[in-house]
């Protein structure tokens, strides 16, 4: 559907709040709906993708699964309204699902024992990783200045119906604002990990370097547990948000770690734990 036939999110919300069918939902979800409008960058509703909805659900999911379900309900109803009005052709609301916060089955029993030293919602970074985030924010803010100027020039063309440069610049501006918000949230919640050399640790936690032995093959591998923003599979820097990283958290030397994988269950024996 051409984007010049779809309203912006704030305009769509005005229609939604005025509709009889949605009045109760709009009233009860007042704060959440306005939070969604701010997050959206007030793009045209026709420009949203399933990935955008999944990204928003992940951000809301940081508040906890139960809270996220409740917060997403009015937004789902609002996005469903877009489809009912014919502004979009696919049902984007089905992608507003918060991520699962707990492992299931055997993973719950043996692999997911949250470390007392790892707080939900925090970002755990090395000093280098923290400085990298600060630089990324500065780069994005500089880019934002350039995009704002592009929008100003494009708006000089009064024919907004066919103003492709204006649409492209506003879309880019929305993406930049989203990235800045995400990075600043990570920075605000960041805890800088100490550089402790090779000190022996009693239990594995974020920042720890672990040496584990595959119980079946006898192979020994080494992992470093890091925040998702510093994960690098090639260097065996494993995110503590990943299934393997969660399983390796909060274990002592000599303990077994059972990790369900698509190819079967892996069993490791922890041989060594040191600070990263």
PDB file of C-alpha atoms in Angstrom:
ATOM      1  CA  UNK A   1       0.000   0.000   0.000  1.00  0.00           C
ATOM      2  CA  UNK A   2       1.456   3.447  -0.902  1.00  0.00           C
ATOM      3  CA  UNK A   3       2.610   5.248   2.195  1.00  0.00           C
ATOM      4  CA  UNK A   4       0.810   8.473   1.231  1.00  0.00           C
ATOM      5  CA  UNK A   5      -2.513   6.709   1.937  1.00  0.00           C
ATOM      6  CA  UNK A   6      -1.632   5.724   5.503  1.00  0.00           C
ATOM      7  CA  UNK A   7      -1.701   8.043   8.527  1.00  0.00           C
ATOM      8  CA  UNK A   8       1.127   8.558  10.959  1.00  0.00           C
ATOM      9  CA  UNK A   9       0.921   6.731  14.274  1.00  0.00           C
ATOM     10  CA  UNK A  10      -0.263   9.799  16.197  1.00  0.00           C
ATOM     11  CA  UNK A  11      -3.023  10.398  13.641  1.00  0.00           C
ATOM     12  CA  UNK A  12      -4.034   6.738  13.771  1.00  0.00           C
ATOM     13  CA  UNK A  13      -4.229   6.957  17.560  1.00  0.00           C
ATOM     14  CA  UNK A  14      -6.617   9.906  17.333  1.00  0.00           C
ATOM     15  CA  UNK A  15      -8.909   7.783  15.112  1.00  0.00           C
ATOM     16  CA  UNK A  16      -8.545   4.800  17.446  1.00  0.00           C
ATOM     17  CA  UNK A  17      -9.434   6.776  20.573  1.00  0.00           C
ATOM     18  CA  UNK A  18     -12.500   8.182  18.867  1.00  0.00           C
ATOM     19  CA  UNK A  19     -13.852   4.795  17.763  1.00  0.00           C
ATOM     20  CA  UNK A  20     -16.625   3.334  19.929  1.00  0.00           C
ATOM     21  CA  UNK A  21     -15.151  -0.166  19.758  1.00  0.00           C
ATOM     22  CA  UNK A  22     -11.784   0.958  21.111  1.00  0.00           C
ATOM     23  CA  UNK A  23     -12.739   3.673  23.613  1.00  0.00           C
ATOM     24  CA  UNK A  24     -12.337   1.507  26.720  1.00  0.00           C
ATOM     25  CA  UNK A  25      -9.008   0.048  25.528  1.00  0.00           C
ATOM     26  CA  UNK A  26      -7.702   3.493  24.580  1.00  0.00           C
ATOM     27  CA  UNK A  27      -8.663   4.919  27.966  1.00  0.00           C
ATOM     28  CA  UNK A  28      -7.174   2.075  30.033  1.00  0.00           C
ATOM     29  CA  UNK A  29      -4.020   1.916  27.922  1.00  0.00           C
ATOM     30  CA  UNK A  30      -3.511   5.670  27.652  1.00  0.00           C
ATOM     31  CA  UNK A  31       0.093   5.689  28.935  1.00  0.00           C
ATOM     32  CA  UNK A  32       1.184   2.625  26.979  1.00  0.00           C
ATOM     33  CA  UNK A  33      -0.252   3.890  23.714  1.00  0.00           C
ATOM     34  CA  UNK A  34       1.550   7.211  24.042  1.00  0.00           C
ATOM     35  CA  UNK A  35       4.754   5.422  24.939  1.00  0.00           C
ATOM     36  CA  UNK A  36       4.347   3.435  21.714  1.00  0.00           C
ATOM     37  CA  UNK A  37       3.826   6.638  19.690  1.00  0.00           C
ATOM     38  CA  UNK A  38       7.052   8.127  21.099  1.00  0.00           C
ATOM     39  CA  UNK A  39       8.946   4.920  20.371  1.00  0.00           C
ATOM     40  CA  UNK A  40       7.616   4.785  16.802  1.00  0.00           C
ATOM     41  CA  UNK A  41       9.096   8.147  15.812  1.00  0.00           C
ATOM     42  CA  UNK A  42       5.571   8.876  14.501  1.00  0.00           C
ATOM     43  CA  UNK A  43       6.191   7.040  11.251  1.00  0.00           C
ATOM     44  CA  UNK A  44       3.400   6.207   8.836  1.00  0.00           C
ATOM     45  CA  UNK A  45       1.674   2.994   9.888  1.00  0.00           C
ATOM     46  CA  UNK A  46       2.258   1.524   6.430  1.00  0.00           C
ATOM     47  CA  UNK A  47       6.013   1.554   7.020  1.00  0.00           C
ATOM     48  CA  UNK A  48       5.987  -0.855   9.965  1.00  0.00           C
ATOM     49  CA  UNK A  49       7.263  -4.412   9.600  1.00  0.00           C
ATOM     50  CA  UNK A  50       6.949  -7.562  11.740  1.00  0.00           C
ATOM     51  CA  UNK A  51      10.553  -6.959  12.827  1.00  0.00           C
ATOM     52  CA  UNK A  52       9.573  -3.535  14.213  1.00  0.00           C
ATOM     53  CA  UNK A  53       6.819  -5.127  16.301  1.00  0.00           C
ATOM     54  CA  UNK A  54       9.182  -7.828  17.589  1.00  0.00           C
ATOM     55  CA  UNK A  55      11.738  -5.177  18.523  1.00  0.00           C
ATOM     56  CA  UNK A  56       9.156  -3.189  20.489  1.00  0.00           C
ATOM     57  CA  UNK A  57       7.961  -6.345  22.266  1.00  0.00           C
ATOM     58  CA  UNK A  58      11.561  -7.155  23.262  1.00  0.00           C
ATOM     59  CA  UNK A  59      11.981  -3.698  24.792  1.00  0.00           C
ATOM     60  CA  UNK A  60       8.727  -3.998  26.731  1.00  0.00           C
ATOM     61  CA  UNK A  61       9.749  -7.533  27.725  1.00  0.00           C
ATOM     62  CA  UNK A  62      12.607  -6.140  29.804  1.00  0.00           C
ATOM     63  CA  UNK A  63      10.003  -5.267  32.435  1.00  0.00           C
ATOM     64  CA  UNK A  64       9.251  -8.980  32.979  1.00  0.00           C
ATOM     65  CA  UNK A  65       6.988 -11.446  31.162  1.00  0.00           C
ATOM     66  CA  UNK A  66       3.822 -10.869  33.210  1.00  0.00           C
ATOM     67  CA  UNK A  67       4.134  -7.097  33.128  1.00  0.00           C
ATOM     68  CA  UNK A  68       4.968  -7.139  29.402  1.00  0.00           C
ATOM     69  CA  UNK A  69       1.849  -9.132  28.517  1.00  0.00           C
ATOM     70  CA  UNK A  70      -0.320  -6.574  30.272  1.00  0.00           C
ATOM     71  CA  UNK A  71       1.483  -3.583  28.752  1.00  0.00           C
ATOM     72  CA  UNK A  72       1.300  -4.972  25.217  1.00  0.00           C
ATOM     73  CA  UNK A  73      -2.474  -5.603  25.238  1.00  0.00           C
ATOM     74  CA  UNK A  74      -3.595  -2.040  24.362  1.00  0.00           C
ATOM     75  CA  UNK A  75      -0.842  -1.756  21.752  1.00  0.00           C
ATOM     76  CA  UNK A  76      -1.988  -5.020  20.148  1.00  0.00           C
ATOM     77  CA  UNK A  77      -5.554  -3.716  19.971  1.00  0.00           C
ATOM     78  CA  UNK A  78      -4.286  -0.464  18.434  1.00  0.00           C
ATOM     79  CA  UNK A  79      -2.184  -2.235  15.777  1.00  0.00           C
ATOM     80  CA  UNK A  80      -5.087  -4.596  15.005  1.00  0.00           C
ATOM     81  CA  UNK A  81      -7.142  -1.460  14.376  1.00  0.00           C
ATOM     82  CA  UNK A  82      -4.713  -0.521  11.585  1.00  0.00           C
ATOM     83  CA  UNK A  83      -5.581  -3.774   9.815  1.00  0.00           C
ATOM     84  CA  UNK A  84      -9.311  -3.305  10.390  1.00  0.00           C
ATOM     85  CA  UNK A  85      -9.086   0.148   8.805  1.00  0.00           C
ATOM     86  CA  UNK A  86      -7.221  -1.201   5.774  1.00  0.00           C
ATOM     87  CA  UNK A  87      -4.094   0.842   6.480  1.00  0.00           C
ATOM     88  CA  UNK A  88      -1.945  -2.315   6.525  1.00  0.00           C
ATOM     89  CA  UNK A  89      -2.428  -5.658   4.809  1.00  0.00           C
ATOM     90  CA  UNK A  90      -0.872  -8.041   7.351  1.00  0.00           C
ATOM     91  CA  UNK A  91      -1.768  -8.565  11.017  1.00  0.00           C
ATOM     92  CA  UNK A  92       1.282  -7.041  12.683  1.00  0.00           C
ATOM     93  CA  UNK A  93      -0.224  -7.407  16.177  1.00  0.00           C
ATOM     94  CA  UNK A  94       0.611 -11.128  16.183  1.00  0.00           C
ATOM     95  CA  UNK A  95       4.294 -10.157  16.365  1.00  0.00           C
ATOM     96  CA  UNK A  96       3.828  -8.220  19.621  1.00  0.00           C
ATOM     97  CA  UNK A  97       4.880 -11.119  21.823  1.00  0.00           C
ATOM     98  CA  UNK A  98       7.317 -10.646  24.719  1.00  0.00           C
ATOM     99  CA  UNK A  99      10.277 -13.052  24.647  1.00  0.00           C
ATOM    100  CA  UNK A 100      10.197 -15.992  27.009  1.00  0.00           C
ATOM    101  CA  UNK A 101      12.048 -15.186  30.194  1.00  0.00           C
ATOM    102  CA  UNK A 102      12.555 -18.765  31.334  1.00  0.00           C
ATOM    103  CA  UNK A 103      13.935 -21.899  29.760  1.00  0.00           C
ATOM    104  CA  UNK A 104      11.584 -24.862  29.456  1.00  0.00           C
ATOM    105  CA  UNK A 105      11.694 -28.560  30.272  1.00  0.00           C
ATOM    106  CA  UNK A 106      15.117 -29.926  31.131  1.00  0.00           C
ATOM    107  CA  UNK A 107      16.656 -26.496  30.633  1.00  0.00           C
ATOM    108  CA  UNK A 108      14.673 -25.182  33.617  1.00  0.00           C
ATOM    109  CA  UNK A 109      15.785 -28.035  35.806  1.00  0.00           C
ATOM    110  CA  UNK A 110      19.501 -28.049  35.068  1.00  0.00           C
ATOM    111  CA  UNK A 111      20.592 -25.213  32.819  1.00  0.00           C
ATOM    112  CA  UNK A 112      18.952 -22.026  34.006  1.00  0.00           C
ATOM    113  CA  UNK A 113      20.053 -21.143  37.521  1.00  0.00           C
ATOM    114  CA  UNK A 114      20.281 -17.336  37.583  1.00  0.00           C
ATOM    115  CA  UNK A 115      23.358 -16.016  39.336  1.00  0.00           C
ATOM    116  CA  UNK A 116      22.751 -13.806  42.337  1.00  0.00           C
ATOM    117  CA  UNK A 117      25.424 -11.536  40.899  1.00  0.00           C
ATOM    118  CA  UNK A 118      23.486 -10.978  37.656  1.00  0.00           C
ATOM    119  CA  UNK A 119      20.550  -8.584  37.986  1.00  0.00           C
ATOM    120  CA  UNK A 120      17.742  -8.611  35.449  1.00  0.00           C
ATOM    121  CA  UNK A 121      17.683  -5.485  33.282  1.00  0.00           C
ATOM    122  CA  UNK A 122      21.356  -4.630  33.864  1.00  0.00           C
ATOM    123  CA  UNK A 123      24.000  -4.408  31.147  1.00  0.00           C
ATOM    124  CA  UNK A 124      27.387  -5.857  32.149  1.00  0.00           C
ATOM    125  CA  UNK A 125      30.258  -4.399  30.151  1.00  0.00           C
ATOM    126  CA  UNK A 126      34.010  -4.180  30.122  1.00  0.00           C
ATOM    127  CA  UNK A 127      35.382  -0.641  30.182  1.00  0.00           C
ATOM    128  CA  UNK A 128      36.176  -1.031  26.492  1.00  0.00           C
ATOM    129  CA  UNK A 129      32.625  -2.132  25.724  1.00  0.00           C
ATOM    130  CA  UNK A 130      31.160   0.747  27.739  1.00  0.00           C
ATOM    131  CA  UNK A 131      33.351   3.298  25.926  1.00  0.00           C
ATOM    132  CA  UNK A 132      32.274   1.765  22.610  1.00  0.00           C
ATOM    133  CA  UNK A 133      28.597   2.359  23.440  1.00  0.00           C
ATOM    134  CA  UNK A 134      29.304   5.986  24.366  1.00  0.00           C
ATOM    135  CA  UNK A 135      31.039   6.510  21.034  1.00  0.00           C
ATOM    136  CA  UNK A 136      28.164   4.890  19.134  1.00  0.00           C
ATOM    137  CA  UNK A 137      25.706   7.288  20.762  1.00  0.00           C
ATOM    138  CA  UNK A 138      27.868  10.289  19.830  1.00  0.00           C
ATOM    139  CA  UNK A 139      28.136   9.039  16.231  1.00  0.00           C
ATOM    140  CA  UNK A 140      24.374   8.587  15.987  1.00  0.00           C
ATOM    141  CA  UNK A 141      23.701  12.048  17.415  1.00  0.00           C
ATOM    142  CA  UNK A 142      26.026  13.542  14.809  1.00  0.00           C
ATOM    143  CA  UNK A 143      24.200  11.565  12.114  1.00  0.00           C
ATOM    144  CA  UNK A 144      20.882  12.827  13.502  1.00  0.00           C
ATOM    145  CA  UNK A 145      21.955  16.432  12.893  1.00  0.00           C
ATOM    146  CA  UNK A 146      22.573  15.636   9.236  1.00  0.00           C
ATOM    147  CA  UNK A 147      19.218  13.877   8.852  1.00  0.00           C
ATOM    148  CA  UNK A 148      17.398  16.814  10.455  1.00  0.00           C
ATOM    149  CA  UNK A 149      18.955  19.073   7.842  1.00  0.00           C
ATOM    150  CA  UNK A 150      17.879  16.659   5.085  1.00  0.00           C
ATOM    151  CA  UNK A 151      14.307  16.825   6.398  1.00  0.00           C
ATOM    152  CA  UNK A 152      14.416  20.612   6.481  1.00  0.00           C
ATOM    153  CA  UNK A 153      15.537  20.745   2.838  1.00  0.00           C
ATOM    154  CA  UNK A 154      13.019  18.130   1.739  1.00  0.00           C
ATOM    155  CA  UNK A 155      10.170  19.992   3.455  1.00  0.00           C
ATOM    156  CA  UNK A 156      10.917  22.992   1.273  1.00  0.00           C
ATOM    157  CA  UNK A 157       9.163  20.969  -1.439  1.00  0.00           C
ATOM    158  CA  UNK A 158       5.499  21.598  -0.673  1.00  0.00           C
ATOM    159  CA  UNK A 159       4.248  18.550  -2.616  1.00  0.00           C
ATOM    160  CA  UNK A 160       4.370  16.077   0.303  1.00  0.00           C
ATOM    161  CA  UNK A 161       2.419  13.423  -1.614  1.00  0.00           C
ATOM    162  CA  UNK A 162       5.343  12.555  -3.874  1.00  0.00           C
ATOM    163  CA  UNK A 163       8.191  13.677  -1.613  1.00  0.00           C
ATOM    164  CA  UNK A 164      10.274  10.519  -1.523  1.00  0.00           C
ATOM    165  CA  UNK A 165      13.377  12.224  -0.024  1.00  0.00           C
ATOM    166  CA  UNK A 166      11.269  13.495   2.893  1.00  0.00           C
ATOM    167  CA  UNK A 167       9.780  10.047   3.544  1.00  0.00           C
ATOM    168  CA  UNK A 168      13.200   8.398   3.394  1.00  0.00           C
ATOM    169  CA  UNK A 169      14.756  10.982   5.729  1.00  0.00           C
ATOM    170  CA  UNK A 170      11.951  10.648   8.293  1.00  0.00           C
ATOM    171  CA  UNK A 171      12.204   6.866   8.187  1.00  0.00           C
ATOM    172  CA  UNK A 172      15.953   7.105   8.767  1.00  0.00           C
ATOM    173  CA  UNK A 173      15.390   9.596  11.586  1.00  0.00           C
ATOM    174  CA  UNK A 174      13.032   7.134  13.295  1.00  0.00           C
ATOM    175  CA  UNK A 175      15.614   4.346  13.125  1.00  0.00           C
ATOM    176  CA  UNK A 176      18.336   6.619  14.531  1.00  0.00           C
ATOM    177  CA  UNK A 177      16.132   7.718  17.436  1.00  0.00           C
ATOM    178  CA  UNK A 178      15.319   4.084  18.263  1.00  0.00           C
ATOM    179  CA  UNK A 179      19.014   3.142  18.256  1.00  0.00           C
ATOM    180  CA  UNK A 180      19.897   6.094  20.473  1.00  0.00           C
ATOM    181  CA  UNK A 181      17.180   5.153  22.988  1.00  0.00           C
ATOM    182  CA  UNK A 182      18.356   1.539  23.109  1.00  0.00           C
ATOM    183  CA  UNK A 183      22.000   2.483  23.574  1.00  0.00           C
ATOM    184  CA  UNK A 184      21.268   5.108  26.226  1.00  0.00           C
ATOM    185  CA  UNK A 185      19.131   2.580  28.136  1.00  0.00           C
ATOM    186  CA  UNK A 186      22.040   0.123  28.106  1.00  0.00           C
ATOM    187  CA  UNK A 187      24.463   2.818  29.232  1.00  0.00           C
ATOM    188  CA  UNK A 188      22.142   3.932  32.042  1.00  0.00           C
ATOM    189  CA  UNK A 189      21.853   0.360  33.363  1.00  0.00           C
ATOM    190  CA  UNK A 190      25.502  -0.559  32.751  1.00  0.00           C
ATOM    191  CA  UNK A 191      27.751  -2.048  35.379  1.00  0.00           C
ATOM    192  CA  UNK A 192      31.437  -1.912  34.503  1.00  0.00           C
ATOM    193  CA  UNK A 193      33.161  -5.235  35.126  1.00  0.00           C
ATOM    194  CA  UNK A 194      36.447  -5.081  37.050  1.00  0.00           C
ATOM    195  CA  UNK A 195      39.584  -6.227  35.276  1.00  0.00           C
ATOM    196  CA  UNK A 196      40.748  -8.822  37.741  1.00  0.00           C
ATOM    197  CA  UNK A 197      43.433 -10.620  35.764  1.00  0.00           C
ATOM    198  CA  UNK A 198      43.399 -14.385  36.335  1.00  0.00           C
ATOM    199  CA  UNK A 199      41.982 -14.538  39.846  1.00  0.00           C
ATOM    200  CA  UNK A 200      40.252 -17.853  40.651  1.00  0.00           C
ATOM    201  CA  UNK A 201      36.490 -17.534  41.198  1.00  0.00           C
ATOM    202  CA  UNK A 202      34.309 -19.790  43.350  1.00  0.00           C
ATOM    203  CA  UNK A 203      31.303 -19.581  41.026  1.00  0.00           C
ATOM    204  CA  UNK A 204      30.793 -18.566  37.407  1.00  0.00           C
ATOM    205  CA  UNK A 205      29.248 -15.185  36.732  1.00  0.00           C
ATOM    206  CA  UNK A 206      29.261 -12.567  34.001  1.00  0.00           C
ATOM    207  CA  UNK A 207      32.827 -11.711  33.008  1.00  0.00           C
ATOM    208  CA  UNK A 208      34.159 -15.118  34.092  1.00  0.00           C
ATOM    209  CA  UNK A 209      36.340 -17.286  31.896  1.00  0.00           C
ATOM    210  CA  UNK A 210      35.368 -20.953  32.174  1.00  0.00           C
ATOM    211  CA  UNK A 211      37.151 -24.106  31.114  1.00  0.00           C
ATOM    212  CA  UNK A 212      34.698 -26.971  30.665  1.00  0.00           C
ATOM    213  CA  UNK A 213      35.084 -30.596  29.549  1.00  0.00           C
ATOM    214  CA  UNK A 214      32.573 -32.382  27.350  1.00  0.00           C
ATOM    215  CA  UNK A 215      31.621 -35.472  29.373  1.00  0.00           C
ATOM    216  CA  UNK A 216      31.039 -37.618  26.278  1.00  0.00           C
ATOM    217  CA  UNK A 217      33.885 -36.611  23.942  1.00  0.00           C
ATOM    218  CA  UNK A 218      36.440 -35.466  26.497  1.00  0.00           C
ATOM    219  CA  UNK A 219      37.025 -32.256  24.535  1.00  0.00           C
ATOM    220  CA  UNK A 220      37.930 -29.214  26.658  1.00  0.00           C
ATOM    221  CA  UNK A 221      36.677 -25.792  25.600  1.00  0.00           C
ATOM    222  CA  UNK A 222      36.994 -22.349  27.126  1.00  0.00           C
ATOM    223  CA  UNK A 223      34.195 -19.781  27.256  1.00  0.00           C
ATOM    224  CA  UNK A 224      34.014 -16.223  28.531  1.00  0.00           C
ATOM    225  CA  UNK A 225      30.576 -15.145  29.800  1.00  0.00           C
ATOM    226  CA  UNK A 226      29.720 -11.654  28.582  1.00  0.00           C
ATOM    227  CA  UNK A 227      26.757  -9.340  28.007  1.00  0.00           C
ATOM    228  CA  UNK A 228      24.987  -9.744  24.658  1.00  0.00           C
ATOM    229  CA  UNK A 229      26.557  -6.498  23.380  1.00  0.00           C
ATOM    230  CA  UNK A 230      30.054  -7.961  23.686  1.00  0.00           C
ATOM    231  CA  UNK A 231      29.297 -11.501  22.507  1.00  0.00           C
ATOM    232  CA  UNK A 232      31.562 -12.964  19.811  1.00  0.00           C
ATOM    233  CA  UNK A 233      31.024 -16.636  19.029  1.00  0.00           C
ATOM    234  CA  UNK A 234      34.274 -16.857  17.045  1.00  0.00           C
ATOM    235  CA  UNK A 235      36.228 -15.813  20.171  1.00  0.00           C
ATOM    236  CA  UNK A 236      34.034 -18.023  22.412  1.00  0.00           C
ATOM    237  CA  UNK A 237      32.668 -14.960  24.173  1.00  0.00           C
ATOM    238  CA  UNK A 238      29.196 -16.262  25.023  1.00  0.00           C
ATOM    239  CA  UNK A 239      26.221 -14.023  25.811  1.00  0.00           C
ATOM    240  CA  UNK A 240      24.693 -14.600  29.246  1.00  0.00           C
ATOM    241  CA  UNK A 241      21.319 -14.085  27.532  1.00  0.00           C
ATOM    242  CA  UNK A 242      21.889 -17.118  25.269  1.00  0.00           C
ATOM    243  CA  UNK A 243      20.803 -20.648  26.297  1.00  0.00           C
ATOM    244  CA  UNK A 244      24.424 -21.789  26.648  1.00  0.00           C
ATOM    245  CA  UNK A 245      25.428 -18.674  28.581  1.00  0.00           C
ATOM    246  CA  UNK A 246      22.478 -18.998  30.946  1.00  0.00           C
ATOM    247  CA  UNK A 247      23.324 -22.644  31.548  1.00  0.00           C
ATOM    248  CA  UNK A 248      26.946 -21.877  32.412  1.00  0.00           C
ATOM    249  CA  UNK A 249      26.067 -19.178  34.951  1.00  0.00           C
ATOM    250  CA  UNK A 250      26.332 -19.835  38.694  1.00  0.00           C
ATOM    251  CA  UNK A 251      28.335 -23.062  38.732  1.00  0.00           C
ATOM    252  CA  UNK A 252      31.380 -24.195  40.726  1.00  0.00           C
ATOM    253  CA  UNK A 253      34.426 -26.226  39.692  1.00  0.00           C
ATOM    254  CA  UNK A 254      33.536 -29.918  39.473  1.00  0.00           C
ATOM    255  CA  UNK A 255      29.834 -29.384  38.824  1.00  0.00           C
ATOM    256  CA  UNK A 256      28.046 -30.793  35.787  1.00  0.00           C
ATOM    257  CA  UNK A 257      26.198 -28.485  33.403  1.00  0.00           C
ATOM    258  CA  UNK A 258      23.476 -29.982  31.202  1.00  0.00           C
ATOM    259  CA  UNK A 259      22.560 -27.984  28.099  1.00  0.00           C
ATOM    260  CA  UNK A 260      19.682 -29.036  25.801  1.00  0.00           C
ATOM    261  CA  UNK A 261      20.457 -28.199  22.149  1.00  0.00           C
ATOM    262  CA  UNK A 262      18.629 -28.864  18.845  1.00  0.00           C
ATOM    263  CA  UNK A 263      21.150 -31.660  18.158  1.00  0.00           C
ATOM    264  CA  UNK A 264      20.812 -33.279  21.580  1.00  0.00           C
ATOM    265  CA  UNK A 265      21.857 -32.750  25.187  1.00  0.00           C
ATOM    266  CA  UNK A 266      25.405 -31.674  26.041  1.00  0.00           C
ATOM    267  CA  UNK A 267      26.918 -32.382  29.441  1.00  0.00           C
ATOM    268  CA  UNK A 268      29.946 -30.388  30.563  1.00  0.00           C
ATOM    269  CA  UNK A 269      32.071 -30.671  33.686  1.00  0.00           C
ATOM    270  CA  UNK A 270      33.430 -27.364  34.967  1.00  0.00           C
ATOM    271  CA  UNK A 271      37.227 -27.611  35.295  1.00  0.00           C
ATOM    272  CA  UNK A 272      38.306 -24.043  35.955  1.00  0.00           C
ATOM    273  CA  UNK A 273      36.785 -20.565  36.555  1.00  0.00           C
ATOM    274  CA  UNK A 274      38.834 -17.370  36.511  1.00  0.00           C
ATOM    275  CA  UNK A 275      38.081 -13.680  36.135  1.00  0.00           C
ATOM    276  CA  UNK A 276      38.055 -12.644  32.490  1.00  0.00           C
TER     277      UNK A 276
END
